[in-house]
Tab-separated table of C-alpha atoms in Angstrom:
chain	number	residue	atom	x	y	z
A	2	UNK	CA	0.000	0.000	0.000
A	3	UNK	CA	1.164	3.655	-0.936
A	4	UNK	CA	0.082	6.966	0.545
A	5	UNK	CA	-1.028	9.600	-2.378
A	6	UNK	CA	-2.452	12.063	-0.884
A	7	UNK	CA	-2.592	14.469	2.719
A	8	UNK	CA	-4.894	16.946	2.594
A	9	UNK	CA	-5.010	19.172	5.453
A	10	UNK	CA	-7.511	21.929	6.416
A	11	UNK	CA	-6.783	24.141	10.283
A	12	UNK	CA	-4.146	21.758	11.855
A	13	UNK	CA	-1.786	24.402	13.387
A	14	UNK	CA	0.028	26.131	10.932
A	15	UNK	CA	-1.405	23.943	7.673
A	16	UNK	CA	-4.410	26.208	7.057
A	17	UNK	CA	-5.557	24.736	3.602
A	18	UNK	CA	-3.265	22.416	2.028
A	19	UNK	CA	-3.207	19.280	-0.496
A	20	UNK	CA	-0.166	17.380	-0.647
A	21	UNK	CA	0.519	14.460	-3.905
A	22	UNK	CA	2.878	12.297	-2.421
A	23	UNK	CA	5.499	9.742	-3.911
A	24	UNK	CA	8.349	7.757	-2.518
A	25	UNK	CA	10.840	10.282	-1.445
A	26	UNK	CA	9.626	13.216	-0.398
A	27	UNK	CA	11.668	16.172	0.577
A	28	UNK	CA	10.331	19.574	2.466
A	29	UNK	CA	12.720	22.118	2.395
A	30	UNK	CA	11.627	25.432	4.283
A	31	UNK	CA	12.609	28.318	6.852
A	32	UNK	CA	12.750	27.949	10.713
A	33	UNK	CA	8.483	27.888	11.216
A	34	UNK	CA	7.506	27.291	7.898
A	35	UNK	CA	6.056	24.287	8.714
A	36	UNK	CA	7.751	21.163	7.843
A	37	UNK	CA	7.445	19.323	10.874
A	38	UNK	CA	3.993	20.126	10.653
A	39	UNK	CA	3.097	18.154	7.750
A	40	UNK	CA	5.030	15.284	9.699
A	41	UNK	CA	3.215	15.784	12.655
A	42	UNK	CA	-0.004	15.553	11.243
A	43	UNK	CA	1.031	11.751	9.639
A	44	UNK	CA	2.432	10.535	12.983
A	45	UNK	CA	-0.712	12.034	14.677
A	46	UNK	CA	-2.743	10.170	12.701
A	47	UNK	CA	-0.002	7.109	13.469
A	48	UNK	CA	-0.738	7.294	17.017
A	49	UNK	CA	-4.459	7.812	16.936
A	50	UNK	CA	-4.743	3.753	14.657
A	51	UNK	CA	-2.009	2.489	17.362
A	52	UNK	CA	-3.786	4.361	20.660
A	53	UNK	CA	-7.106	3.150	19.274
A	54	UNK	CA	-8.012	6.622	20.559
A	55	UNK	CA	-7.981	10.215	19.178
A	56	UNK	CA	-7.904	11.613	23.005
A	57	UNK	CA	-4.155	10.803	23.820
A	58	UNK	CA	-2.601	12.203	20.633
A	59	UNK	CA	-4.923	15.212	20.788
A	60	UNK	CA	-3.914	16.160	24.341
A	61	UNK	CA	-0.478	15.439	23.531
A	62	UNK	CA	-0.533	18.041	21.780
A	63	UNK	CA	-2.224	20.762	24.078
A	64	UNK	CA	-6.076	19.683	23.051
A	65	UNK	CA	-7.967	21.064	20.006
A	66	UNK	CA	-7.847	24.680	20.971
A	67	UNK	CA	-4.188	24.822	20.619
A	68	UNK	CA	-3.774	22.173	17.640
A	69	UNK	CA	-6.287	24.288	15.132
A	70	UNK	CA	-5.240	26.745	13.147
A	71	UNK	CA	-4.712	29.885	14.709
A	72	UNK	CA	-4.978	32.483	12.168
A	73	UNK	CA	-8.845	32.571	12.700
A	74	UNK	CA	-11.519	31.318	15.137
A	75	UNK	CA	-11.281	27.813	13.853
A	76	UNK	CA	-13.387	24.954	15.346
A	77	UNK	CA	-12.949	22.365	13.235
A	78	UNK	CA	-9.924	20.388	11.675
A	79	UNK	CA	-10.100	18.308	8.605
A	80	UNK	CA	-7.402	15.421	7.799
A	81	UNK	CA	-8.138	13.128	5.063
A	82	UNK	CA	-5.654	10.450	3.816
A	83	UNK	CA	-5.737	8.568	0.027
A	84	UNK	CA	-4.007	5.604	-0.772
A	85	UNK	CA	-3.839	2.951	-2.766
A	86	UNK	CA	-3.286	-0.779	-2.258
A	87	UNK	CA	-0.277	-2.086	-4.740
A	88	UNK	CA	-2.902	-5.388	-5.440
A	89	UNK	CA	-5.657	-3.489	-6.121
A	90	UNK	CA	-7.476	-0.644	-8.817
A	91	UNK	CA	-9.485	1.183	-6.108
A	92	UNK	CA	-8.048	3.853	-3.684
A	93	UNK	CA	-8.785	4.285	0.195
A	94	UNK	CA	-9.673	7.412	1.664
A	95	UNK	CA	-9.805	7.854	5.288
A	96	UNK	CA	-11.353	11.071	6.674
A	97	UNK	CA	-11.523	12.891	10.126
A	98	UNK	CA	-12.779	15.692	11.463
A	99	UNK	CA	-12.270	16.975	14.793
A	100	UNK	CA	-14.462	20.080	16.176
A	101	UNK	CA	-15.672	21.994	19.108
A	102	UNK	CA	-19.449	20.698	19.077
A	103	UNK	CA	-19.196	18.887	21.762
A	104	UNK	CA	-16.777	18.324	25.128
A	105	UNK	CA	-14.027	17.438	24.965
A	106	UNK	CA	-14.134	17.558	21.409
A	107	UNK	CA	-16.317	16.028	18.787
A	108	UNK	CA	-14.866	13.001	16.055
A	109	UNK	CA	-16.556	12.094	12.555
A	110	UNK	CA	-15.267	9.767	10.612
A	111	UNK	CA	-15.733	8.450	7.129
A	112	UNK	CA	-13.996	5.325	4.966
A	113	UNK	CA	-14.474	5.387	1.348
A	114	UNK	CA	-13.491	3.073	-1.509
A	115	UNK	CA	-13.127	4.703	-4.968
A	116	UNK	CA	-12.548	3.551	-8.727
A	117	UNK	CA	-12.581	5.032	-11.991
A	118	UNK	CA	-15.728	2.170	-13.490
A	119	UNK	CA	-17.694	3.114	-10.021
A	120	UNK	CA	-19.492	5.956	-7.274
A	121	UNK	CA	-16.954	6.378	-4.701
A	122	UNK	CA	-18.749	3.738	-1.817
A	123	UNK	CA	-18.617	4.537	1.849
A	124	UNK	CA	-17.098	1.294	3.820
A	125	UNK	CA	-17.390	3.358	7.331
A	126	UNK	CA	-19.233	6.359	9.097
A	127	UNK	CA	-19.066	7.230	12.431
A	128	UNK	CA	-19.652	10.406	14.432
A	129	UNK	CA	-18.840	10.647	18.144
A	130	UNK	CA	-18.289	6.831	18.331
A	131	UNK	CA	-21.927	5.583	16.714
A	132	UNK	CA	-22.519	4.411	13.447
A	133	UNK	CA	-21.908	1.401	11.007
A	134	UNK	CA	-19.312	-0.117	8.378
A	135	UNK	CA	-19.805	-2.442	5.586
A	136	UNK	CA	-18.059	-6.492	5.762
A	137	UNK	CA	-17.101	-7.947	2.915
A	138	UNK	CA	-20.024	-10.177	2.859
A	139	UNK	CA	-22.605	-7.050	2.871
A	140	UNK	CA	-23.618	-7.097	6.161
A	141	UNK	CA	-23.990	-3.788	7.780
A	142	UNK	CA	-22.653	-3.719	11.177
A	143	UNK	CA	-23.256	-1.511	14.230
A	144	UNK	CA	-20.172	0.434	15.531
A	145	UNK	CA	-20.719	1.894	19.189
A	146	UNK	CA	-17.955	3.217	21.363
A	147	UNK	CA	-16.590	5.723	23.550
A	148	UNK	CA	-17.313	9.404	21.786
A	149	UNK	CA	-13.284	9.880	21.282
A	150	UNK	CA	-12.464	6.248	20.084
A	151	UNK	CA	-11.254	5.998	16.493
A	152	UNK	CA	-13.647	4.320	14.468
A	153	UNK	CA	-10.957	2.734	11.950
A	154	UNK	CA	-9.147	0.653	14.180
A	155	UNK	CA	-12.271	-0.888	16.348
A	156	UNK	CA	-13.495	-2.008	12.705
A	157	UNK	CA	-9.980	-3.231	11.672
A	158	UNK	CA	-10.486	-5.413	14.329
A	159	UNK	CA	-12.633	-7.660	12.442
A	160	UNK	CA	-11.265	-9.849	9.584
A	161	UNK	CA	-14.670	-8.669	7.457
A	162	UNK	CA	-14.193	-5.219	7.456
A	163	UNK	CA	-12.927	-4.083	4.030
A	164	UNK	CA	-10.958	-1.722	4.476
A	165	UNK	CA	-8.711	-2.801	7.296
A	166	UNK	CA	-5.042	-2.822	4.916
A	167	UNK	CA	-5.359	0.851	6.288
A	168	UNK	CA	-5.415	0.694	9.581
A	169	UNK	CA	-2.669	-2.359	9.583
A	170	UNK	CA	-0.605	0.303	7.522
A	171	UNK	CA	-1.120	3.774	8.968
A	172	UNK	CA	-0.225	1.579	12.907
A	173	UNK	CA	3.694	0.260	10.807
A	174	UNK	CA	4.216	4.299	9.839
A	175	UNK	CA	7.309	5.675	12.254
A	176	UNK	CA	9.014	8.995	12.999
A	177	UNK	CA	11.947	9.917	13.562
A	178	UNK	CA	14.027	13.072	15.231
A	179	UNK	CA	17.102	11.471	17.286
A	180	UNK	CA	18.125	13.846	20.167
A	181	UNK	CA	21.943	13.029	20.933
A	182	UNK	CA	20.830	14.373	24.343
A	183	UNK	CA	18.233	11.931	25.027
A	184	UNK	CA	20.350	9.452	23.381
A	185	UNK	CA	23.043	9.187	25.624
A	186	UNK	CA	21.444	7.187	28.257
A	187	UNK	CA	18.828	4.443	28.680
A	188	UNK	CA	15.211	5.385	29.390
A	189	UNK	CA	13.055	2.499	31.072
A	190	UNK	CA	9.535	2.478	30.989
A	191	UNK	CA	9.214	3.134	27.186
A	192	UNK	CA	5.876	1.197	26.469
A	193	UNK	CA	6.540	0.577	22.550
A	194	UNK	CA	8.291	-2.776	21.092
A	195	UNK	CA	9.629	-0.176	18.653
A	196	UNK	CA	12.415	1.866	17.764
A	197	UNK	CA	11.368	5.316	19.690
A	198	UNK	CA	10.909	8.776	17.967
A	199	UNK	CA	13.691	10.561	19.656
A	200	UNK	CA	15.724	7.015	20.345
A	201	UNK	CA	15.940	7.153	23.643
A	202	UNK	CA	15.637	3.241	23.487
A	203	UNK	CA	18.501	2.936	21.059
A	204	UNK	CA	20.914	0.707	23.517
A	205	UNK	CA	17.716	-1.750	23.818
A	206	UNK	CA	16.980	-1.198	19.977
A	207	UNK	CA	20.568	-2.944	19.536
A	208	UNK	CA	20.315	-4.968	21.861
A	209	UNK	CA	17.616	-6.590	20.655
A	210	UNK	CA	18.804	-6.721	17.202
A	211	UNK	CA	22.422	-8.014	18.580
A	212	UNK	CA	20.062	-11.254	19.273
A	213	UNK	CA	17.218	-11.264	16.866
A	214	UNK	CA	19.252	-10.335	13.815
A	215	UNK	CA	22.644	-9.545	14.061
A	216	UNK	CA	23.289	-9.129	10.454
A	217	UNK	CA	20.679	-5.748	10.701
A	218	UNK	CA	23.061	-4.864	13.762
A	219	UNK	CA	26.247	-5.214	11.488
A	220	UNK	CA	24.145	-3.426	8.490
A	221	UNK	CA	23.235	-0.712	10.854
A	222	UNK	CA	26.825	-0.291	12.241
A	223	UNK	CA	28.537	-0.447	8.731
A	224	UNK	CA	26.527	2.025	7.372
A	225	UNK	CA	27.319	4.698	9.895
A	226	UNK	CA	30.680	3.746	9.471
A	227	UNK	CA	30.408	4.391	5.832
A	228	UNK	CA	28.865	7.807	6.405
A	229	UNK	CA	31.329	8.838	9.533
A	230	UNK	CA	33.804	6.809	9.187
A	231	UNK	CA	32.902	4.658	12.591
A	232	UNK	CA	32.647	2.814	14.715
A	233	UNK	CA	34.371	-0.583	13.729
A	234	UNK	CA	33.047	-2.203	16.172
A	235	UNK	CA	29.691	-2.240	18.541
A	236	UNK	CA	28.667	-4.035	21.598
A	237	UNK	CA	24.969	-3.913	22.794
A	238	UNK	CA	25.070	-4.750	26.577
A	239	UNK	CA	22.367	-5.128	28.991
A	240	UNK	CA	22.913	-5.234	33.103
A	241	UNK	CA	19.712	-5.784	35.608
A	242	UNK	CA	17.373	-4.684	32.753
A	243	UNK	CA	18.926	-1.712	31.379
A	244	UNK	CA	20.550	-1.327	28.294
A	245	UNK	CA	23.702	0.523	26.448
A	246	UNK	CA	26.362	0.028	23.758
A	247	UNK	CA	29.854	0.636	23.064
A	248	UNK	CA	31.898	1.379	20.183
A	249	UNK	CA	35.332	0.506	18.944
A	250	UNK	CA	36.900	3.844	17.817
A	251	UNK	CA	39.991	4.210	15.394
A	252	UNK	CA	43.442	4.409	17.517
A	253	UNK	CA	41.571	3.951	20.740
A	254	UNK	CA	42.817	0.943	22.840
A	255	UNK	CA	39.509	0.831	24.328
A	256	UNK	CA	36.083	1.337	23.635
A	257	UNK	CA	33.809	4.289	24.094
A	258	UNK	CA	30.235	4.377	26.492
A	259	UNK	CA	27.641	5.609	24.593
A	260	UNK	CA	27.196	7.959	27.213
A	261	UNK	CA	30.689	9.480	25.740
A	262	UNK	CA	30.096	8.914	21.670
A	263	UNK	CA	29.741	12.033	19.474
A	264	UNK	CA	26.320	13.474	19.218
A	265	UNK	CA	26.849	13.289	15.023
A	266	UNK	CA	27.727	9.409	15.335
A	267	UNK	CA	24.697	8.968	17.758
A	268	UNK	CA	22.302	10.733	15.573
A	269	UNK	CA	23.722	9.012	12.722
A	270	UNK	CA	23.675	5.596	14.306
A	271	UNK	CA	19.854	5.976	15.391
A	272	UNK	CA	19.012	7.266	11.746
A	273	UNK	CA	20.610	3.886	10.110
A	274	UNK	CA	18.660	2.087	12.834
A	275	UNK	CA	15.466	3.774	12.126
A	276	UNK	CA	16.122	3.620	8.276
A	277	UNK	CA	17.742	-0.328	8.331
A	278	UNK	CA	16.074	-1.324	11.493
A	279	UNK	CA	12.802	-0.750	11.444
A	280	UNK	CA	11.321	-3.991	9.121
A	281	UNK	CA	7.857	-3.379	9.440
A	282	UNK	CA	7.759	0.337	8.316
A	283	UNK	CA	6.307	1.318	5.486
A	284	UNK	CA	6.338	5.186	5.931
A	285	UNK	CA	9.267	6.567	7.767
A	286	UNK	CA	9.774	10.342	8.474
A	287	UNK	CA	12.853	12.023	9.435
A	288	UNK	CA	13.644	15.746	10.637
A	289	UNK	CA	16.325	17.337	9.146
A	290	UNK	CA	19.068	14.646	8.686
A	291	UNK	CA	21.967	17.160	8.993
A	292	UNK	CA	21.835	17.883	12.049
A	293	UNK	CA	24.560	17.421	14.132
A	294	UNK	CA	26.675	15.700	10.782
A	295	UNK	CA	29.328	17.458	9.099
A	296	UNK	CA	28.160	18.173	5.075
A	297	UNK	CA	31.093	15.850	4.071
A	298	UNK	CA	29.021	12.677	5.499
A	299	UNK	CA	25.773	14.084	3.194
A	300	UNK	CA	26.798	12.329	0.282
A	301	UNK	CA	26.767	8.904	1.726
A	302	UNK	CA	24.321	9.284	4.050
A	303	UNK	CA	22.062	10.229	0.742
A	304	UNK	CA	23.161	6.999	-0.626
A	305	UNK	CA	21.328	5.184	1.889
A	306	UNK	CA	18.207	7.445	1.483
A	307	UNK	CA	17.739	6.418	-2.129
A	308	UNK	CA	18.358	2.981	-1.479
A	309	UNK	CA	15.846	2.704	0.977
A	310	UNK	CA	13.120	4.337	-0.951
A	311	UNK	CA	12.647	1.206	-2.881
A	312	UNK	CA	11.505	-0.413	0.294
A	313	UNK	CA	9.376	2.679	2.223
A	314	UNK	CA	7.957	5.939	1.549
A	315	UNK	CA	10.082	8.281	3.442
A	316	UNK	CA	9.594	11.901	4.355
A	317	UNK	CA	12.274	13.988	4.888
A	318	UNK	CA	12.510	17.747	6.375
A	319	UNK	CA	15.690	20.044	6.007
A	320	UNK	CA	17.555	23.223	6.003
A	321	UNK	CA	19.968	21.902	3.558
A	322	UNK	CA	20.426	23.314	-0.134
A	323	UNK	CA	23.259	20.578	-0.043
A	324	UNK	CA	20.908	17.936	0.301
A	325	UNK	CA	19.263	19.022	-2.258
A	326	UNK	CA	22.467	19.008	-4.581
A	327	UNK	CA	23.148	15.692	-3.446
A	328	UNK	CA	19.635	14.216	-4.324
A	329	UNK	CA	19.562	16.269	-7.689
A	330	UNK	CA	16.075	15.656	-8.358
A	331	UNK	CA	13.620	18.185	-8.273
A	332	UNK	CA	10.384	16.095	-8.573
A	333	UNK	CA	11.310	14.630	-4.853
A	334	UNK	CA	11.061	18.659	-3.245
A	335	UNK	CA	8.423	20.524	-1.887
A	336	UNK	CA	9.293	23.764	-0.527
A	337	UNK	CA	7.105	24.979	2.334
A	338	UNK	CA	6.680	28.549	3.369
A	339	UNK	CA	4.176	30.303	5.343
A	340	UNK	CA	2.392	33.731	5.267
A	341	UNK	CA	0.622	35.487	7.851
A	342	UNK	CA	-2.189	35.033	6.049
A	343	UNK	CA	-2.111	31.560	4.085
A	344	UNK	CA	-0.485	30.067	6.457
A	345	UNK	CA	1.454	27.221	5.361
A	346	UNK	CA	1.753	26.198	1.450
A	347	UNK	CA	3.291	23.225	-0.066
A	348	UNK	CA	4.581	23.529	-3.486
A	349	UNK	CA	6.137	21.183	-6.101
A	350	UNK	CA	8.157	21.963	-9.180
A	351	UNK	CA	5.804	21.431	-11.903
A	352	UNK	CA	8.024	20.646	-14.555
A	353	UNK	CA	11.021	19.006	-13.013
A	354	UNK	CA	12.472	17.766	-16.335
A	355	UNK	CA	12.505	21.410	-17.416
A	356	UNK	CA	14.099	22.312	-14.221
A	357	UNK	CA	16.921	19.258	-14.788
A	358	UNK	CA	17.653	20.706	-18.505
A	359	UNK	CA	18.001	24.329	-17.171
A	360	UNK	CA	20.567	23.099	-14.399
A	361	UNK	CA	22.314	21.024	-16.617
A	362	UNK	CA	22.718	24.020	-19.102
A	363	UNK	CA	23.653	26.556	-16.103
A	364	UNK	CA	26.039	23.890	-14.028
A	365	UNK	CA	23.783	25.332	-11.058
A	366	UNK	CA	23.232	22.637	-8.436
A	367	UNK	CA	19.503	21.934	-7.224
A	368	UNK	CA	20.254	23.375	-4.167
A	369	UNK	CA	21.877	26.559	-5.412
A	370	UNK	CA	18.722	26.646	-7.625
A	371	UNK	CA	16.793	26.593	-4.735
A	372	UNK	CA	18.614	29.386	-3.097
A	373	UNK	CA	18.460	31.685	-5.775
A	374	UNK	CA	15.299	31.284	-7.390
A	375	UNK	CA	13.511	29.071	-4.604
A	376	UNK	CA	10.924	27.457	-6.253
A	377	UNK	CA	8.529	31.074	-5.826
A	378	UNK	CA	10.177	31.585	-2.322
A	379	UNK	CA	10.741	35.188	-1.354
């Protein structure tokens, strides 16, 4: 299954916004424009299918009031996904809408199946955790719950429900933003199986792989190696239930704590684990990659970002006109700005062959493109 389509209406800074989607996808804006936005509303839609639950994600993130768009008295916020199973002709489409009508706040939501020969049919509806979705046999079943439940993943639960490929695929998506801070140490009490957002279970992530699949472990290692040019060595260690790694370093007699490794190896070592690591994902997301890593490690690190694009879907934020250069191809970018009063727009080069001629002709790199004419940014 792919993801097409996000289109976004009052989620913070995203006031109006449809987003076409492919394989590698790279946002490229200014501080605030909005980038890790359009990631947060994927991975809040992630959390809602795993939580079973729009209330946790929503308060996460400081309740409705503070999640709508803010540029007007908005009450309501509209997220609706399109994608398309790789076996099949018809698309998906699952929609939500979150509003002030009632307390805490009030959920609709709405399945649809869609195909060029036929009416787009509704597989689910649900408002405030009533209504019905279709099986595959045609019977029309009764959906009750709690007024803040998600809809999609109570009728996932049954093997009849159509339309459950998207909730087993939205629950595999995963996120990514490494914090060398965070990962310096070993958090207990994480309640995931899986590699965490900010990697704060990376010494148990290792650890885990050290056992279950120690060529991943050795894939993971010798790609940051490859990119930074170590560690040679690793060795995931656990000691009354907590976890941590060291590293063989070049010239060092002995090996390093992870408590003492460089934050650009650390961040670079939980990126390879979330990009090499991570099986089951079919969407990954990423925030700004060159962080923390000097630009000369880019080029490989790219490398590995176009090689794993034949597996996932991958979303990637940045700063970087470099790694735009590197990529070199300017149907992957989206620039994102934002205006007092639009708030934030997505835009794609429509004609990215005639933008590949013109650099070719100019020896300007994508990146330098983007600098100096931007794609329309000021």
């Amino acid at each position: 299954m792919k993801l097409l389509e996000l289109e976004v209406k009052r989620f913070r800074s995203l006031r109006d916004g449809c987003i076409e989607l492919g394989g590698l996808n790279l946002f490229i804006g200014a501080n605030a424009s909005g980038k890790s936005t359009i990631l947060d509303v994927l991975r809040f839609l992630h959390e809602v299918v795993q939580m079973g639950t729009f209330e946790g994600p929503l308060f996460s993130r400081g309740g409705i009031l503070n999640l709508a768009w803010k540029g007007e008295q908005a009450n309501q916020i509209d997220l609706t996904l399109t994608l398309k199973d790789d076996d099949n002709e018809e698309t998906l489409e699952w929609a939500v809408q979150l509003s002030r009508k009632s307390y805490p706040f009030h959920v609709w939501e709405q399945v649809r199946q869609m195909s060029e020969k036929n009416p787009p049919q509704t597989l689910l509806e649900a408002e405030s955790g009533k209504g019905w979705w279709w099986s595959e046999d045609r019977r029309r079943v009764k959906l009750q719950q709690s007024p803040t439940s998600c809809a999609l993943t109570a009728a996932a639960a049954d093997a009849s429900f159509p339309a459950r490929t998207i909730a087993d695929f939205v629950r595999r998506w995963g996120f990514f933003d490494p914090n060398p801070f965070l990962l310096r140490r070993d958090w207990t009490g994480l309640d995931s199986g899986r590699f965490d957002h900010y990697g704060r279970n990376l010494g148990e992530t290792l650890y885990a792989l050290y056992n279950s699949s120690p060529d991943t472990l050795e894939k993971i290692r010798s790609a940051t190696e490859d990119i930074l040019g170590l560690p040679e060595r690793i060795n995931p260690q656990e000691s009354e239930e907590r976890f941590y790694f060291t590293q063989k370093e070049p010239g060092l007699q002995f090996p390093v704590h992870q408590m003492g490794v460089s934050s650009g190896t650390l961040r670079m070592l939980a990126l390879m684990t979330a990009l090499l690591g991570e099986s089951e994902a079919n969407v990954i997301g990423i925030e700004e990659p060159e962080n923390y890593v000097h630009p000369t490690a880019l080029s490989a690190f790219v490398e590995y970002l176009l090689h794993a694009q034949g597996r996932v879907q991958l979303m990637v934020t940045t700063h970087s006109p470099l790694l735009l250069d590197l990529l070199n191809d300017p149907s992957v970018v989206y620039v994102v700005q934002r205006s007092p009063q639009a708030g934030t727009t997505v835009t794609r080069q429509a004609d990215p062959d005639g933008v590949r001629k013109a650099l070719e002709a100019s020896g300007f790199g994508l990146g330098e493109y983007y600098q100096t004419k931007g794609f329309g940014a000021p």
